[in-house]
CSV table of C-alpha atoms in Angstrom, one decimal:
chain,number,residue,atom,x,y,z
U,1391,MET,CA,156.4,41.3,101.0
U,1392,ASN,CA,156.9,43.3,97.8
U,1393,TRP,CA,153.6,44.1,96.1
U,1394,THR,CA,153.9,42.9,92.5
U,1395,ASP,CA,151.6,43.3,89.5
U,1396,GLU,CA,150.7,39.7,89.9
U,1397,ASN,CA,149.6,40.2,93.5
U,1398,HIS,CA,147.6,43.3,92.4
U,1399,ALA,CA,145.8,41.2,89.8
U,1400,LYS,CA,145.0,38.4,92.3
U,1401,ALA,CA,143.8,40.9,94.9
U,1402,LYS,CA,141.6,42.6,92.3
U,1403,ALA,CA,140.0,39.3,91.3
U,1404,LEU,CA,139.4,38.3,94.9
U,1405,TRP,CA,137.8,41.6,95.7
U,1406,ALA,CA,135.5,41.3,92.8
U,1407,GLN,CA,134.4,37.8,94.1
U,1408,GLY,CA,133.4,39.4,97.5
U,1409,PHE,CA,136.4,38.4,99.6
U,1410,SER,CA,137.1,40.6,102.7
U,1411,PRO,CA,140.3,42.5,103.0
U,1412,LYS,CA,141.5,40.1,105.8
U,1413,GLU,CA,140.8,37.1,103.6
U,1414,ILE,CA,142.7,38.6,100.7
U,1415,CYS,CA,145.7,39.5,102.8
U,1416,ASP,CA,145.7,35.9,104.3
U,1417,ARG,CA,145.8,34.5,100.8
U,1418,LEU,CA,148.5,36.8,99.6
U,1419,SER,CA,150.5,36.8,102.9
U,1420,CYS,CA,150.6,40.5,103.1
U,1421,ALA,CA,149.8,43.1,105.8
U,1422,ILE,CA,146.3,44.5,105.7
U,1423,VAL,CA,147.8,48.1,105.7
U,1424,THR,CA,149.5,47.3,102.4
U,1425,PHE,CA,146.2,46.3,100.9
U,1426,ARG,CA,144.5,49.4,102.2
U,1427,ARG,CA,147.1,51.6,100.6
U,1428,ARG,CA,146.7,49.8,97.2
U,1429,ARG,CA,142.9,50.3,97.5
U,1430,GLN,CA,143.5,54.0,98.1
U,1431,ALA,CA,145.9,54.3,95.2
U,1432,PHE,CA,143.7,52.3,92.8
U,1433,PRO,CA,140.0,52.9,93.7
U,1434,GLY,CA,138.9,51.8,90.2
U,1435,ASP,CA,140.3,48.4,90.8
U,1436,PHE,CA,138.8,48.0,94.3
U,1437,PRO,CA,135.4,49.8,94.1
U,1438,ALA,CA,133.6,50.6,97.4
U,1439,ARG,CA,131.0,48.1,98.5
U,1440,GLY,CA,127.6,49.0,99.9
U,1441,GLY,CA,127.8,50.1,103.5
U,1442,ALA,CA,126.0,48.5,106.3
U,1443,GLY,CA,122.9,50.6,105.8
U,1444,SER,CA,122.7,50.5,102.0
U,1445,PRO,CA,120.4,48.1,100.1
U,1446,ILE,CA,122.1,44.8,99.1
U,1447,SER,CA,123.0,44.5,95.5
U,1448,ASP,CA,122.2,41.6,93.2
U,1449,ALA,CA,125.8,40.6,93.1
U,1450,GLU,CA,126.0,40.6,96.9
U,1451,MET,CA,122.8,38.6,97.1
U,1452,ALA,CA,124.3,36.0,94.8
U,1453,VAL,CA,127.5,35.8,96.9
U,1454,ALA,CA,125.5,35.6,100.1
U,1455,ALA,CA,123.2,32.8,98.8
U,1456,LYS,CA,126.2,30.8,97.6
U,1457,ALA,CA,128.0,31.2,100.9
U,1458,TRP,CA,124.8,30.2,102.8
U,1459,ALA,CA,124.4,27.1,100.7
U,1460,ALA,CA,128.1,26.2,101.6
U,1461,GLY,CA,127.2,26.3,105.3
U,1462,GLU,CA,128.9,29.6,106.2
U,1463,SER,CA,127.6,31.5,109.2
U,1464,CYS,CA,125.9,34.8,109.2
U,1465,GLU,CA,129.0,36.3,110.7
U,1466,ALA,CA,131.3,34.9,108.0
U,1467,ILE,CA,129.0,36.0,105.2
U,1468,GLY,CA,128.8,39.5,106.8
U,1469,ALA,CA,132.6,39.7,106.9
U,1470,ARG,CA,132.6,38.9,103.1
U,1471,LEU,CA,130.2,41.7,102.3
U,1472,GLY,CA,131.2,44.3,104.9
U,1473,ARG,CA,127.9,43.9,106.8
U,1474,SER,CA,126.8,43.0,110.3
U,1475,ARG,CA,125.8,39.5,111.4
U,1476,ASN,CA,122.3,40.8,112.1
U,1477,ALA,CA,122.0,42.3,108.6
U,1478,ILE,CA,122.7,38.9,107.1
U,1479,ALA,CA,120.3,37.1,109.5
U,1480,ALA,CA,117.5,39.6,108.5
U,1481,LEU,CA,118.3,39.1,104.8
U,1482,ALA,CA,118.0,35.3,105.2
U,1483,ASN,CA,114.7,35.6,107.1
U,1484,LYS,CA,113.2,37.7,104.3
U,1485,ASN,CA,114.5,35.5,101.5
U,1486,ARG,CA,113.9,31.9,102.6
U,1487,ALA,CA,113.7,30.7,99.0
U,1488,LEU,CA,117.4,31.6,98.7
U,1489,PHE,CA,118.4,31.0,102.3
U,1490,PRO,CA,116.5,27.9,103.5
U,1491,ALA,CA,116.1,27.6,107.2
U,1492,ARG,CA,118.8,25.6,109.0
U,1493,GLY,CA,118.1,23.1,111.8
U,1494,GLU,CA,118.5,24.7,115.2
U,1495,LYS,CA,121.0,22.7,117.2
U,1496,ARG,CA,120.8,22.8,121.0
U,1497,SER,CA,123.0,21.0,123.5
U,1498,LYS,CA,121.5,18.5,125.8
U,1499,GLY,CA,122.2,20.5,129.0
U,1500,ARG,CA,121.5,19.4,132.5
U,1501,GLY,CA,118.2,20.3,134.0
U,1502,SER,CA,118.2,22.6,137.1
U,1503,ALA,CA,118.5,20.9,140.4
U,1504,ARG,CA,115.2,22.5,141.5
U,1505,LEU,CA,113.2,21.0,138.6
U,1506,ALA,CA,115.0,17.7,138.9
U,1507,ALA,CA,113.9,17.4,142.5
U,1508,VAL,CA,110.3,17.3,141.4
U,1509,GLY,CA,110.9,14.9,138.6
U,1510,ILE,CA,111.0,17.3,135.7
U,1511,ASN,CA,113.8,16.8,133.1
U,1512,ALA,CA,114.6,20.3,131.9
U,1513,ALA,CA,117.2,19.3,129.3
U,1514,PRO,CA,116.2,21.0,126.0
U,1515,ALA,CA,115.3,18.6,123.2
U,1516,ASP,CA,116.9,18.9,119.7
U,1517,VAL,CA,114.8,21.2,117.6
U,1518,LYS,CA,114.7,21.2,113.9
U,1519,ALA,CA,113.3,24.0,111.7
U,1520,PRO,CA,110.0,23.0,109.9
U,1521,ARG,CA,110.3,22.3,106.2
U,1522,HIS,CA,107.7,23.9,104.0
U,1523,ASP,CA,107.2,22.0,100.7
U,1524,TYR,CA,105.9,24.7,98.4
U,1525,ASP,CA,105.2,23.8,94.8
U,1526,PHE,CA,105.6,26.6,92.3
U,1527,SER,CA,105.8,24.4,89.2
U,1528,ALA,CA,102.3,25.5,88.2
U,1529,MET,CA,103.6,29.1,88.0
U,1530,ARG,CA,105.9,28.4,85.1
U,1531,LEU,CA,105.1,30.3,82.0
U,1532,ALA,CA,104.5,28.4,78.7
U,1533,ASP,CA,107.4,28.5,76.2
U,1534,VAL,CA,109.7,30.2,78.8
U,1535,PRO,CA,112.5,27.8,79.9
U,1536,ALA,CA,113.4,28.0,83.6
U,1537,VAL,CA,116.9,29.1,84.5
U,1538,PRO,CA,118.9,28.8,87.8
U,1539,PHE,CA,118.6,31.7,90.2
U,1540,ALA,CA,122.3,32.6,89.8
U,1541,GLU,CA,121.8,32.9,86.0
U,1542,ALA,CA,118.6,35.0,86.5
U,1543,ILE,CA,120.6,37.4,88.6
U,1544,VAL,CA,123.3,37.8,86.0
U,1545,SER,CA,121.0,38.0,83.0
U,1546,GLY,CA,118.4,40.2,84.7
U,1547,GLY,CA,115.6,37.7,84.2
U,1548,CYS,CA,112.5,37.1,86.3
U,1549,ARG,CA,113.5,35.6,89.7
U,1550,PHE,CA,110.1,34.1,90.6
U,1551,PRO,CA,110.6,30.5,91.7
U,1552,VAL,CA,109.0,27.9,89.4
U,1553,GLY,CA,110.2,24.6,90.8
U,1554,ASP,CA,108.4,21.9,92.7
U,1555,ALA,CA,109.0,20.8,96.3
U,1556,ALA,CA,111.9,18.6,95.3
U,1557,ALA,CA,113.7,21.3,93.3
U,1558,PRO,CA,117.1,22.6,94.6
U,1559,ASP,CA,117.4,25.7,96.7
U,1560,GLY,CA,120.0,28.5,96.7
U,1561,GLU,CA,121.8,29.5,93.5
U,1562,ASP,CA,120.4,26.5,91.6
U,1563,MET,CA,116.8,27.2,92.4
U,1564,PRO,CA,114.8,27.2,89.1
U,1565,CYS,CA,113.4,30.6,88.3
U,1566,CYS,CA,111.1,32.0,85.6
U,1567,GLY,CA,113.9,33.8,83.6
U,1568,ALA,CA,111.4,35.9,81.5
U,1569,VAL,CA,112.0,39.6,80.7
U,1570,THR,CA,111.3,41.7,83.7
U,1571,LEU,CA,109.3,44.9,84.1
U,1572,ARG,CA,111.5,48.0,84.3
U,1573,GLY,CA,112.9,48.5,87.7
U,1574,GLN,CA,111.4,45.2,89.0
U,1575,ALA,CA,112.8,41.7,89.7
U,1576,TRP,CA,109.7,40.0,88.1
U,1577,CYS,CA,108.1,39.7,84.8
U,1578,ALA,CA,104.6,41.2,84.2
U,1579,ALA,CA,102.8,37.9,85.0
U,1580,HIS,CA,104.6,37.1,88.2
U,1581,TYR,CA,104.6,40.8,89.3
U,1582,ARG,CA,100.8,40.4,89.5
U,1583,VAL,CA,101.3,37.3,91.7
U,1584,VAL,CA,103.7,39.0,94.1
U,1585,TYR,CA,101.8,42.3,94.5
U,1586,GLN,CA,98.2,41.6,95.0
U,1587,PRO,CA,95.9,44.8,95.1
U,1588,VAL,CA,94.5,45.7,98.5
U,1589,ARG,CA,90.8,44.9,98.6
U,1590,ALA,CA,88.4,47.1,100.5
U,1591,ALA,CA,86.8,45.4,103.5
C-alpha cells in the first residue's frame, strides 16, 4: 500500500492510544516493516514507550486498567504496552483496586485411574477468587468531590479510593481527586494513611 498523510495521522493516533505495531498494521492493512520505517523517520510522532524493565507510566496504567476491565488477557495487554505477560500479571496483583481479581476457571478433568480405584474423585472443582468488600467511603474528604480514577490520572489528583463496597472498579473507581503532594499520587491526608510510620517494638 502507499503510505498517505491520512494513514500517517491514523497510525499516530492509534500509537498514542497504546495500540501495538501489529494492531496498527492490521487496521491500516500495511506491512509492519513499513510502519517501522515511518517510526524511524518521524520519532516525534511515534515516541518510544517504556521498556520492559522501566516503571509503568500513568498513561500506561490507565490503558492497562481499561483493557483489564474489558476482559483482555495479560498477554494481550502486554502486547499493547510492549511488556511481558508476567509484568502485567505482577502489575495486576499489586493494584487490585484497578485490576480486580478474576474467577479462576478450571476444567472438570478426569481423575487418575489410581485414585478412582480407591473411590476418590480427583476432578478439580471450579474455583472462584474471593471477593473483598472494602468500604473506603469514610475516607472521603469533606468538601472534596470524588472523581473517577481515569480523571484523577489525567488531572493529577489524589488516587486514593473513596468508594463503598458497591462502587465500580477499574477506570470508574471513585477517587479522592484532591491536590497531591509533590512527587506523590496522594494528597497529604491520604499519604498519611498509605504510609504509616514504623513503630518500635
